[in-house]
Amino acid sequence: MFGLDNLMDLLFDSAMESINRNERVIQLLKRLNLDPDHPPADFTGVYQYALVEYGVGKPRPVLEIFRQAKIQELFREALERNTPAMLLKNGEDFLADHPLKADLKAHNVDIRREFYAFAAVFIEVAKRTRTPAEILAEQKLESLHRQIGGLQERLNRLPTIEGMRTEMARLAAQDYPALPGSAIAPETFSAEQCKAFALAQQMRGWFETLGFRFESHEVWQDDYFEWIINIPVRRGRYDRILVRGIDGEAGLPDVQDLRQAVETHRTDEGWLVTARRISRAARDEVEKPENDALGCFTFDELLDQDADFSGYLTWLESEIEQRGIDQKYVPLACLKEEIDPDTRQRIGVSRYDDRDGWIDGYIDLWLDDPAKEHISVLGEFGTGKTWFAFHYAWKALQRYREAQRRGLERPRLPLVVPLRDYAKAVSVESLFSEFFFRKHEIPIPGYSAFEQLNRMGKLLLIFDGFDEMAARVDRQQMINNFWELAKVVVPGAKVILTCRTEHFPEAKEGRALLNAELQASTKDLTGETPQFEVLELEKFNDEQIREVLSHQAQTVTVEQIMGNPELLDLARRPVLTELILEALPDIEAGKPVDMSRVYLYA
């Protein structure tokens, strides 16, 4: 590749300069006559551009990976033949036994991780090899340099190869234009060689997390892929499973093809897996006694084989029904500060009430926004944080049960973690180990399986009562606890945390911590700060109080309470309406009513 040796030297030398990384990248791109916001469409230009964005500050041994002629050829083929899916597989195969692997391992460098990191940048650059007019027409005005910076920060926050592979699947599944004048026109190829590539990446990450071994057999076709995996049984023995993943609905012909493949390769079992749909005829076929070695699953059903949350979900339903949340919950309003991005000063407040579907409506929108990962829900004592946490989990659980029943792709499974029960946990790993294995006895194969499910977007994590955990420690430990919990906030995750407003002596500092802005919180972070938001619950208004009381009191009693300013003020906190309801017999009996007597009656 013309000029590659000189570029490697420039990359290495640039690390010695005192200017920051972003400035070094732009400076190098300009020295190579490359436009920082619009790369050239030829392979040489794309490869050089990607190497600059990826390589600034990297040690020379790492950069040597991308000097290899074979590696360059793999990237050239991916660009010219429009096959990013095969780039990952072929690259891993080439590097598996390469001498560089041992050299880099000695320097604590994971060669596969570096290959994925460069491939992600290369794919992102390749997607921008169109004319500026086309980009403007699609309103893609974001700087490519900033876009790649965000991508690299997301990759830095992924702790495992499986997580990176899942992120790569998302990238490769997007539009990836072929070069002008290439031998194969872009319209003759799909975005990947195999349409089920994204499913394959998720399945491979899950199987590797479970410790399954892959045999060399591997088939990639336009609408399906095929592997043979080994599942340990006991004492060195294992079952050989032929796995076929398909794009679209799994039908009877697919079951017949699977049966033939199992017979050909003499495996113990055969699994047919699809992302969503399985025909009734296919399900009936695998239920026949002569097909007892065949299985047909959606990806969610495949996950159920090793991560069974049914016991926890039964507990959650029981807890919600026992508290009466499914029957007596009253919707809550919330506030969200609007902050000027430059001055960081408050410029307004948004209020979400019945016009927006209350706080539920806002959380629904947040849940549907892939750019957002974490939200803190603040509220004074008794304003309904715990009831909201369980109520929203109840809603999510109903959606999950319905999708499970109908065989649809399932929404996120809600996991409610009452932090008061885990105040002594010193790490998020020990917290979830306690949660999964001791409290709920969930047969999930280790903490790494939870991490993979979280990265795949299968979970909605709801941490209730951060103040219950933080109140027992000093300020710095509180900050450490917050960031320990925040370790679960990775790309693909959705995390809700509730906390008392008054837990923080200074409201500004509290919001700074929960917004991930507090300097003491972020000083040890690497990579991109996760996207945090803060909402604050409002107290009940008169109509909400009336609704709560009407569930258990007669109309005349409700009006008596509504006409008493002291009781009305007390009832603005949902938890304190319970005191009023406890005192109802005495109130309805006509006894004197004031706040102190309500406490006494209750």
Coordinates of C-alpha atoms in Angstrom, one line a residue:
M1 CA 0.0 0.0 0.0
F2 CA 1.6 3.3 -1.1
G3 CA 2.7 5.5 1.7
L4 CA 1.7 3.1 4.5
D5 CA 5.2 2.8 6.1
N6 CA 5.4 6.6 6.2
L7 CA 2.0 6.8 7.7
M8 CA 2.9 4.4 10.4
D9 CA 5.9 6.5 11.3
L10 CA 3.7 9.6 11.4
L11 CA 1.3 7.9 13.7
F12 CA 4.0 6.8 16.0
D13 CA 5.7 10.2 16.0
S14 CA 2.5 12.0 16.6
A15 CA 2.1 10.3 20.0
M16 CA 5.1 12.3 21.1
E17 CA 3.5 15.7 20.4
S18 CA 2.0 17.7 23.2
I19 CA -1.3 18.7 21.5
N20 CA -4.4 16.7 22.3
R21 CA -5.5 13.6 20.4
N22 CA -8.3 15.3 18.4
E23 CA -5.9 18.0 17.1
R24 CA -3.3 15.4 16.2
V25 CA -5.9 13.4 14.2
I26 CA -7.1 16.5 12.2
Q27 CA -3.5 17.6 11.7
L28 CA -2.4 14.2 10.3
L29 CA -5.5 14.0 8.0
K30 CA -4.7 17.3 6.5
R31 CA -1.0 16.3 6.0
L32 CA -2.3 13.4 4.0
N33 CA -4.6 15.7 2.0
L34 CA -7.7 14.0 3.5
D35 CA -10.8 16.0 4.3
P36 CA -11.6 15.4 8.0
D37 CA -15.4 15.4 7.3
H38 CA -15.5 13.6 3.9
P39 CA -13.0 10.8 3.1
P40 CA -12.2 9.8 -0.4
A41 CA -14.0 6.8 -2.0
D42 CA -10.9 4.8 -3.0
F43 CA -9.7 2.0 -0.8
T44 CA -6.3 3.6 -0.1
G45 CA -7.9 6.8 1.1
V46 CA -10.4 5.0 3.3
Y47 CA -7.8 2.7 4.8
Q48 CA -5.4 5.7 5.5
Y49 CA -8.3 7.8 7.0
A50 CA -9.4 4.9 9.3
L51 CA -5.8 4.2 10.3
V52 CA -5.3 7.8 11.4
E53 CA -8.6 7.9 13.4
Y54 CA -7.8 4.6 15.0
G55 CA -4.0 4.7 15.3
V56 CA -3.1 8.0 16.9
G57 CA -1.5 7.3 20.2
K58 CA -1.4 3.5 19.6
P59 CA 2.0 1.7 20.3
R60 CA 3.9 0.5 17.3
P61 CA 3.4 -3.2 17.9
V62 CA -0.4 -2.7 17.7
L63 CA -0.1 -0.7 14.4
E64 CA 2.0 -3.6 13.0
I65 CA -1.3 -5.6 12.7
F66 CA -2.5 -3.3 10.0
R67 CA 0.7 -3.3 8.1
Q68 CA 0.1 -7.0 7.2
A69 CA -0.6 -7.4 3.5
K70 CA -3.3 -10.1 4.2
I71 CA -5.1 -7.8 6.6
Q72 CA -5.1 -5.0 4.0
E73 CA -6.5 -7.4 1.4
L74 CA -9.3 -8.5 3.8
F75 CA -10.4 -4.8 4.2
R76 CA -10.1 -4.2 0.5
E77 CA -12.3 -7.1 -0.3
A78 CA -14.8 -6.0 2.4
L79 CA -15.1 -2.5 0.8
E80 CA -15.1 -3.6 -2.9
R81 CA -17.4 -6.6 -2.4
N82 CA -19.6 -5.0 0.2
T83 CA -19.2 -7.8 2.7
P84 CA -18.3 -6.4 6.2
A85 CA -19.9 -9.4 7.8
M86 CA -17.2 -11.7 6.4
L87 CA -14.5 -9.2 7.3
L88 CA -14.8 -10.0 11.0
K89 CA -14.8 -13.8 10.5
N90 CA -11.9 -13.8 8.0
G91 CA -9.9 -11.4 10.1
E92 CA -10.3 -13.5 13.3
D93 CA -9.3 -16.6 11.3
F94 CA -6.2 -15.0 10.0
L95 CA -5.1 -13.6 13.3
A96 CA -5.8 -16.7 15.4
D97 CA -2.4 -18.3 14.7
H98 CA -0.4 -15.2 13.6
P99 CA 2.9 -14.6 15.4
L100 CA 1.8 -11.1 16.3
K101 CA -0.8 -12.6 18.6
A102 CA 1.8 -14.0 21.0
D103 CA 3.9 -10.8 20.8
L104 CA 1.0 -8.6 21.6
K105 CA -0.3 -10.9 24.4
A106 CA 3.0 -10.5 26.1
H107 CA 2.3 -6.7 26.1
N108 CA -1.2 -7.3 27.5
V109 CA -2.8 -6.4 24.2
D110 CA -5.8 -8.4 22.9
I111 CA -5.3 -8.7 19.1
R112 CA -8.9 -9.4 18.4
R113 CA -10.1 -6.4 20.4
E114 CA -7.7 -4.1 18.4
F115 CA -8.9 -5.7 15.1
Y116 CA -12.5 -5.0 16.0
A117 CA -11.8 -1.5 17.1
F118 CA -10.1 -0.7 13.8
A119 CA -12.8 -2.5 11.8
A120 CA -15.5 -0.4 13.4
V121 CA -13.7 2.8 12.4
F122 CA -13.1 1.4 8.9
I123 CA -16.8 0.5 8.4
E124 CA -17.9 3.9 9.7
V125 CA -15.5 5.7 7.3
A126 CA -16.6 3.5 4.4
K127 CA -20.2 4.5 5.0
R128 CA -19.3 8.1 4.4
T129 CA -17.6 7.7 1.0
R130 CA -20.5 9.4 -0.7
T131 CA -20.7 12.9 -2.1
P132 CA -21.4 15.8 0.3
A133 CA -24.6 16.5 -1.6
E134 CA -25.9 13.0 -0.8
I135 CA -24.9 13.5 2.9
L136 CA -26.7 16.8 3.0
A137 CA -29.8 15.3 1.4
E138 CA -30.0 12.8 4.2
Q139 CA -29.3 15.5 6.8
K140 CA -26.2 13.7 7.9
L141 CA -24.5 16.9 9.0
E142 CA -22.6 15.5 12.0
S143 CA -18.8 15.7 11.7
L144 CA -17.3 12.4 10.8
H145 CA -14.5 13.0 13.2
R146 CA -16.9 13.6 16.1
Q147 CA -19.0 10.6 15.0
I148 CA -15.9 8.3 15.1
G149 CA -14.9 9.7 18.4
G150 CA -18.3 8.7 19.9
L151 CA -18.0 5.3 18.3
Q152 CA -14.5 4.7 19.8
E153 CA -15.7 5.8 23.3
R154 CA -18.6 3.3 23.1
L155 CA -16.2 0.6 22.2
N156 CA -13.9 1.5 25.0
R157 CA -16.7 1.1 27.5
L158 CA -17.4 -2.5 26.3
P159 CA -15.5 -4.8 28.7
T160 CA -15.5 -8.0 26.6
I161 CA -15.0 -9.3 23.1
E162 CA -18.6 -10.5 23.0
G163 CA -19.8 -7.0 23.7
M164 CA -17.6 -5.6 20.9
R165 CA -18.9 -8.2 18.5
T166 CA -22.5 -7.3 19.3
E167 CA -21.7 -3.6 18.6
M168 CA -20.0 -4.6 15.3
A169 CA -23.1 -6.5 14.3
R170 CA -25.1 -3.3 14.6
L171 CA -22.6 -1.4 12.5
A172 CA -22.3 -4.0 9.8
A173 CA -26.1 -4.3 9.6
Q174 CA -26.3 -0.7 8.4
D175 CA -25.9 0.6 4.8
Y176 CA -22.4 0.0 3.6
P177 CA -21.8 1.3 0.0
A178 CA -19.5 -0.4 -2.5
L179 CA -16.8 1.6 -4.2
P180 CA -17.6 3.4 -7.5
G181 CA -16.5 1.2 -10.3
S182 CA -16.1 -1.9 -8.2
A183 CA -16.6 -5.3 -9.8
I184 CA -19.8 -5.9 -7.9
A185 CA -22.6 -3.2 -7.9
P186 CA -24.0 -2.4 -4.5
E187 CA -27.6 -3.2 -5.6
T188 CA -26.7 -6.8 -6.2
F189 CA -25.7 -7.4 -2.6
S190 CA -27.5 -7.0 0.7
A191 CA -25.9 -5.2 3.6
E192 CA -24.2 -8.4 4.7
Q193 CA -23.5 -11.6 2.8
C194 CA -25.8 -13.3 5.3
K195 CA -29.0 -11.6 6.2
A196 CA -29.0 -13.3 9.6
F197 CA -25.6 -11.9 10.5
A198 CA -26.9 -9.8 13.4
L199 CA -28.6 -12.9 14.9
A200 CA -25.3 -14.8 14.4
Q201 CA -23.3 -12.3 16.3
Q202 CA -25.7 -12.3 19.3
M203 CA -25.9 -16.1 19.3
R204 CA -22.1 -16.4 19.1
G205 CA -21.6 -14.0 21.9
W206 CA -24.1 -15.9 24.1
F207 CA -22.6 -19.3 23.3
E208 CA -19.1 -18.1 24.1
T209 CA -20.4 -16.6 27.3
L210 CA -21.8 -20.1 28.2
G211 CA -18.4 -21.7 27.4
F212 CA -19.6 -23.7 24.4
R213 CA -16.8 -24.7 21.9
F214 CA -17.2 -24.2 18.1
E215 CA -16.0 -26.8 15.7
S216 CA -14.5 -25.8 12.4
H217 CA -17.7 -26.5 10.5
E218 CA -19.2 -23.2 9.4
V219 CA -21.6 -22.3 6.6
W220 CA -22.7 -18.8 5.5
Q221 CA -25.5 -18.4 2.9
D222 CA -27.7 -15.5 1.9
D223 CA -30.5 -16.3 4.3
Y224 CA -29.0 -18.7 6.9
F225 CA -25.8 -19.7 8.7
E226 CA -24.7 -23.0 10.3
W227 CA -22.3 -24.0 13.0
I228 CA -21.6 -27.1 15.1
I229 CA -21.1 -26.4 18.8
N230 CA -20.0 -28.6 21.7
I231 CA -21.9 -28.4 24.9
P232 CA -20.2 -29.9 28.0
V233 CA -22.1 -32.7 29.7
R234 CA -19.8 -34.1 32.4
R235 CA -16.3 -35.4 32.9
G236 CA -14.9 -34.3 29.5
R237 CA -18.0 -35.5 27.6
Y238 CA -20.0 -33.2 25.4
D239 CA -23.0 -33.1 23.0
R240 CA -22.5 -32.0 19.4
I241 CA -25.2 -29.7 18.3
L242 CA -25.8 -28.5 14.7
V243 CA -27.1 -24.9 14.9
R244 CA -28.8 -23.3 12.0
G245 CA -29.8 -19.7 12.3
I246 CA -32.1 -18.3 9.6
D247 CA -33.5 -14.9 8.4
G248 CA -37.2 -14.5 8.6
E249 CA -39.8 -17.1 9.5
A250 CA -38.7 -20.6 10.4
G251 CA -41.0 -23.0 8.4
L252 CA -41.4 -26.7 7.6
P253 CA -38.8 -26.7 4.8
D254 CA -36.2 -25.4 7.3
V255 CA -37.0 -28.2 9.7
Q256 CA -36.5 -30.7 6.9
D257 CA -33.2 -29.1 5.9
L258 CA -32.1 -29.2 9.5
R259 CA -32.9 -32.9 9.8
Q260 CA -30.9 -33.6 6.7
A261 CA -27.9 -31.6 8.0
V262 CA -28.0 -33.4 11.4
E263 CA -27.9 -36.8 9.6
T264 CA -25.1 -35.7 7.3
H265 CA -22.9 -34.4 10.1
R266 CA -24.0 -37.1 12.6
T267 CA -24.6 -34.6 15.4
D268 CA -26.5 -35.4 18.6
E269 CA -29.0 -32.7 18.1
G270 CA -30.1 -30.0 15.7
W271 CA -31.3 -26.5 16.6
L272 CA -33.2 -24.2 14.3
V273 CA -33.1 -20.6 15.5
T274 CA -34.7 -17.4 14.2
A275 CA -34.9 -13.9 15.5
R276 CA -38.7 -13.8 15.7
R277 CA -41.2 -16.1 13.8
I278 CA -41.8 -19.8 13.7
S279 CA -44.6 -21.4 11.8
R280 CA -47.1 -23.6 13.5
A281 CA -46.3 -26.5 11.1
A282 CA -42.6 -26.2 12.0
R283 CA -43.4 -26.3 15.8
D284 CA -45.7 -29.3 15.3
E285 CA -43.0 -31.1 13.3
V286 CA -40.3 -30.9 15.9
E287 CA -42.8 -32.1 18.6
K288 CA -43.1 -35.5 16.8
P289 CA -41.4 -38.4 18.6
E290 CA -39.2 -39.2 15.6
N291 CA -37.8 -35.6 15.8
D292 CA -36.8 -35.6 19.4
A293 CA -33.3 -34.6 18.5
L294 CA -34.5 -31.4 16.8
G295 CA -35.4 -28.1 18.4
C296 CA -36.9 -25.0 17.0
F297 CA -36.5 -21.7 18.9
T298 CA -36.8 -18.0 18.6
F299 CA -33.7 -16.3 20.0
D300 CA -35.6 -15.4 23.1
E301 CA -36.6 -19.0 23.6
L302 CA -33.0 -20.0 23.1
L303 CA -32.0 -17.7 25.9
D304 CA -34.7 -19.2 28.1
Q305 CA -32.9 -22.6 27.9
D306 CA -30.0 -21.2 30.1
A307 CA -31.4 -18.1 31.7
D308 CA -34.8 -18.9 33.4
F309 CA -36.3 -15.9 35.1
S310 CA -39.7 -17.5 35.7
G311 CA -39.2 -17.8 39.5
Y312 CA -38.2 -14.1 39.8
L313 CA -41.2 -13.0 37.6
T314 CA -43.6 -14.9 39.8
W315 CA -42.0 -13.1 42.9
L316 CA -42.4 -9.7 41.1
E317 CA -46.0 -10.3 40.3
S318 CA -46.7 -11.5 43.9
E319 CA -44.9 -8.4 45.4
I320 CA -46.9 -6.0 43.2
E321 CA -50.2 -7.6 43.9
Q322 CA -49.5 -7.9 47.6
R323 CA -48.8 -4.1 47.8
G324 CA -51.9 -3.4 45.7
I325 CA -49.9 -1.5 43.2
D326 CA -51.7 -3.1 40.3
Q327 CA -55.0 -1.8 41.6
K328 CA -54.3 1.4 43.6
Y329 CA -51.4 3.1 41.8
V330 CA -52.2 6.8 40.9
P331 CA -50.1 8.3 38.0
L332 CA -47.4 10.8 39.0
A333 CA -46.3 14.0 37.4
C334 CA -42.6 14.9 37.1
L335 CA -40.2 17.7 36.3
K336 CA -37.1 17.8 34.2
E337 CA -34.7 20.8 34.1
E338 CA -33.7 22.2 30.7
I339 CA -30.0 23.0 30.8
D340 CA -28.1 25.3 28.4
P341 CA -25.4 23.1 26.9
D342 CA -22.8 25.8 26.9
T343 CA -23.3 27.6 30.3
R344 CA -24.7 24.5 32.1
Q345 CA -27.2 26.8 33.7
R346 CA -30.9 26.0 34.0
I347 CA -33.0 27.8 31.4
G348 CA -36.4 26.2 32.0
V349 CA -38.3 23.3 33.4
S350 CA -40.5 20.7 31.5
R351 CA -43.5 19.3 33.4
Y352 CA -44.8 16.0 32.4
D353 CA -48.4 15.4 33.5
D354 CA -51.6 13.9 32.1
R355 CA -51.0 15.6 28.8
D356 CA -47.9 13.5 28.3
G357 CA -49.0 10.3 30.0
W358 CA -47.4 11.4 33.3
I359 CA -43.9 10.1 34.2
D360 CA -44.8 6.8 32.5
G361 CA -45.1 8.6 29.2
Y362 CA -41.7 10.2 29.6
I363 CA -40.0 6.9 30.6
D364 CA -41.6 5.2 27.6
L365 CA -40.0 7.7 25.3
W366 CA -36.6 7.4 27.1
L367 CA -36.8 3.6 26.9
D368 CA -37.3 3.9 23.1
D369 CA -34.4 6.3 22.7
P370 CA -31.2 4.3 21.9
A371 CA -29.0 7.3 22.8
K372 CA -30.1 7.2 26.4
E373 CA -29.0 4.6 28.9
H374 CA -29.6 5.9 32.5
I375 CA -32.2 8.0 34.3
S376 CA -32.4 9.0 37.9
V377 CA -35.8 9.6 39.5
L378 CA -35.7 11.9 42.5
G379 CA -38.4 12.6 45.0
E380 CA -38.9 13.8 48.6
F381 CA -39.7 11.3 51.3
G382 CA -43.0 9.5 50.6
T383 CA -43.6 10.9 47.1
G384 CA -44.0 7.5 45.5
K385 CA -40.6 6.5 44.1
T386 CA -40.8 2.8 45.2
W387 CA -44.5 2.5 44.0
F388 CA -43.5 4.0 40.7
A389 CA -40.5 1.6 40.4
F390 CA -42.8 -1.4 40.9
H391 CA -45.6 0.0 38.9
Y392 CA -43.4 0.6 35.8
A393 CA -41.9 -2.9 36.3
W394 CA -45.5 -4.2 36.4
K395 CA -46.3 -2.5 33.0
A396 CA -43.1 -3.8 31.5
L397 CA -43.9 -7.3 32.9
Q398 CA -47.3 -7.3 31.2
R399 CA -45.7 -6.4 27.9
Y400 CA -43.1 -9.1 28.4
R401 CA -45.7 -11.8 29.3
E402 CA -47.9 -10.9 26.3
A403 CA -45.0 -11.1 23.9
Q404 CA -43.9 -14.4 25.4
R405 CA -47.4 -15.8 25.1
R406 CA -47.8 -14.7 21.5
G407 CA -44.3 -15.7 20.4
L408 CA -43.3 -12.1 19.5
E409 CA -39.8 -10.6 20.1
R410 CA -39.8 -9.8 23.7
P411 CA -39.3 -6.3 25.2
R412 CA -36.9 -5.8 28.0
L413 CA -37.4 -7.9 31.1
P414 CA -37.7 -5.7 34.2
L415 CA -35.4 -6.5 37.1
V416 CA -36.3 -4.5 40.3
V417 CA -33.4 -4.4 42.8
P418 CA -34.3 -2.9 46.2
L419 CA -30.9 -1.4 47.2
R420 CA -31.8 -1.4 50.9
D421 CA -31.4 -5.2 50.7
Y422 CA -27.9 -4.9 49.3
A423 CA -26.4 -2.0 51.3
K424 CA -23.4 -4.1 52.2
A425 CA -22.5 -5.1 48.6
V426 CA -19.1 -3.9 47.7
S427 CA -19.3 -4.4 44.0
V428 CA -22.1 -4.6 41.4
E429 CA -20.9 -8.2 40.7
S430 CA -21.5 -9.2 44.3
L431 CA -24.8 -7.4 44.4
F432 CA -26.2 -9.3 41.4
S433 CA -24.7 -12.6 42.5
E434 CA -26.7 -12.1 45.7
F435 CA -29.8 -11.0 43.8
F436 CA -29.7 -13.9 41.2
F437 CA -28.4 -16.8 43.2
R438 CA -29.4 -16.3 46.8
K439 CA -32.5 -14.2 46.9
H440 CA -34.3 -15.4 43.8
E441 CA -32.4 -18.6 42.9
I442 CA -32.4 -17.7 39.2
P443 CA -30.6 -20.4 37.3
I444 CA -28.5 -18.0 35.2
P445 CA -25.0 -19.3 34.3
G446 CA -22.8 -16.7 36.1
Y447 CA -22.5 -13.0 36.2
S448 CA -21.0 -12.9 32.7
A449 CA -24.3 -14.2 31.3
F450 CA -26.1 -11.3 33.0
E451 CA -23.6 -8.9 31.4
Q452 CA -24.2 -10.4 28.0
L453 CA -28.0 -10.1 28.4
N454 CA -27.6 -6.5 29.5
R455 CA -25.5 -5.6 26.5
M456 CA -27.9 -7.3 24.1
G457 CA -30.7 -5.0 25.4
K458 CA -32.7 -7.8 27.0
L459 CA -33.0 -6.2 30.5
L460 CA -34.5 -3.1 32.1
L461 CA -32.6 -2.6 35.4
I462 CA -34.5 -0.7 38.1
F463 CA -32.4 0.2 41.2
D464 CA -34.8 1.4 43.9
G465 CA -33.6 3.5 46.9
F466 CA -30.1 4.6 46.2
D467 CA -30.4 6.7 49.4
E468 CA -30.9 3.5 51.4
M469 CA -27.5 2.3 50.3
A470 CA -25.7 5.7 50.3
A471 CA -27.0 7.0 53.7
R472 CA -24.7 4.6 55.6
V473 CA -21.5 5.8 54.1
D474 CA -19.5 9.0 53.7
R475 CA -19.6 11.3 50.7
Q476 CA -16.8 9.7 48.7
Q477 CA -18.1 6.2 49.3
M478 CA -21.5 7.4 48.1
I479 CA -19.9 8.6 44.9
N480 CA -18.0 5.3 44.6
N481 CA -21.2 3.3 45.2
F482 CA -23.0 5.3 42.4
W483 CA -20.2 4.6 39.9
E484 CA -20.2 1.0 41.0
L485 CA -23.8 0.7 40.0
A486 CA -23.1 2.7 36.9
K487 CA -20.9 -0.1 35.6
V488 CA -24.0 -1.8 34.3
V489 CA -24.7 1.3 32.1
V490 CA -23.1 0.0 28.9
P491 CA -24.2 0.4 25.2
G492 CA -27.5 -1.6 25.0
A493 CA -28.4 -1.1 28.6
K494 CA -31.3 0.8 30.2
V495 CA -31.1 1.7 33.9
I496 CA -33.5 3.5 36.2
L497 CA -32.4 4.6 39.7
T498 CA -34.6 6.1 42.4
C499 CA -33.3 8.3 45.2
R500 CA -34.6 10.7 47.8
T501 CA -34.1 14.4 46.9
E502 CA -33.3 15.3 50.5
H503 CA -30.6 12.7 50.7
F504 CA -28.3 15.3 49.2
P505 CA -27.6 18.3 51.5
E506 CA -26.9 20.4 48.4
A507 CA -29.5 19.9 45.6
K508 CA -27.0 21.1 43.0
E509 CA -24.4 18.6 44.1
G510 CA -27.0 15.8 44.1
R511 CA -28.0 16.5 40.5
A512 CA -24.4 16.8 39.5
L513 CA -23.7 13.3 40.8
L514 CA -26.8 11.8 39.3
N515 CA -26.2 13.6 36.0
A516 CA -22.7 12.2 36.0
E517 CA -21.2 15.7 36.1
L518 CA -19.6 15.8 39.6
Q519 CA -15.9 16.0 39.1
A520 CA -15.1 13.6 41.9
S521 CA -17.4 11.1 40.2
T522 CA -15.8 11.2 36.8
K523 CA -12.1 11.6 37.5
D524 CA -11.4 7.8 37.2
L525 CA -13.6 7.1 34.2
T526 CA -12.2 6.1 30.9
G527 CA -14.1 6.5 27.6
E528 CA -17.4 8.2 27.1
T529 CA -19.6 9.2 30.0
P530 CA -22.8 7.3 29.8
Q531 CA -26.0 9.4 28.9
F532 CA -27.6 10.2 32.2
E533 CA -30.8 12.1 32.9
V534 CA -32.6 13.3 36.1
L535 CA -36.4 13.6 36.7
E536 CA -38.0 14.8 39.9
L537 CA -41.4 13.6 41.1
E538 CA -44.0 16.1 42.0
K539 CA -46.3 15.7 45.1
F540 CA -49.9 14.8 44.6
N541 CA -52.3 17.6 43.5
D542 CA -55.9 17.7 44.8
E543 CA -57.3 15.5 42.1
Q544 CA -54.7 12.8 42.7
I545 CA -55.4 12.9 46.5
R546 CA -59.1 12.6 45.8
E547 CA -58.5 9.6 43.5
V548 CA -56.3 7.8 46.1
L549 CA -58.9 8.3 48.9
S550 CA -61.8 7.3 46.8
H551 CA -60.4 3.8 46.5
Q552 CA -61.1 3.2 50.2
A553 CA -63.3 5.9 51.6
Q554 CA -66.9 7.1 51.3
T555 CA -67.6 10.3 49.4
V556 CA -68.5 12.2 52.5
T557 CA -65.3 11.2 54.2
V558 CA -63.2 12.1 51.2
E559 CA -64.8 15.6 51.1
Q560 CA -64.2 16.0 54.9
I561 CA -60.4 15.3 54.3
M562 CA -60.3 17.5 51.2
G563 CA -61.7 20.3 53.3
N564 CA -59.0 20.0 56.0
P565 CA -55.9 22.0 55.0
E566 CA -53.6 20.1 57.4
L567 CA -54.8 16.6 56.2
L568 CA -54.7 17.8 52.6
D569 CA -51.1 18.9 53.0
L570 CA -50.3 15.6 54.6
A571 CA -51.9 13.6 51.8
R572 CA -49.7 15.3 49.1
R573 CA -47.1 12.6 49.9
P574 CA -48.6 9.3 48.7
V575 CA -47.0 7.3 51.6
L576 CA -48.7 9.5 54.2
T577 CA -52.2 8.9 52.6
E578 CA -51.7 5.5 54.2
L579 CA -51.8 7.1 57.6
I580 CA -55.0 8.9 56.7
L581 CA -56.5 5.7 55.4
E582 CA -55.5 3.8 58.6
A583 CA -57.3 6.5 60.6
L584 CA -60.4 6.3 58.4
P585 CA -62.6 4.4 60.9
D586 CA -62.1 7.2 63.5
I587 CA -62.5 9.9 61.0
E588 CA -65.7 8.4 59.7
A589 CA -66.9 7.9 63.3
G590 CA -66.9 11.7 63.6
K591 CA -63.9 12.0 66.0
P592 CA -61.9 15.3 66.0
V593 CA -59.6 15.5 63.0
D594 CA -56.2 17.2 62.9
M595 CA -52.7 16.0 61.9
S596 CA -51.6 14.9 65.4
R597 CA -54.8 12.9 65.9
V598 CA -54.4 11.2 62.6
Y599 CA -51.0 10.0 63.7
L600 CA -52.5 8.8 67.0
Y601 CA -55.5 7.1 65.3
A602 CA -53.2 5.4 62.8

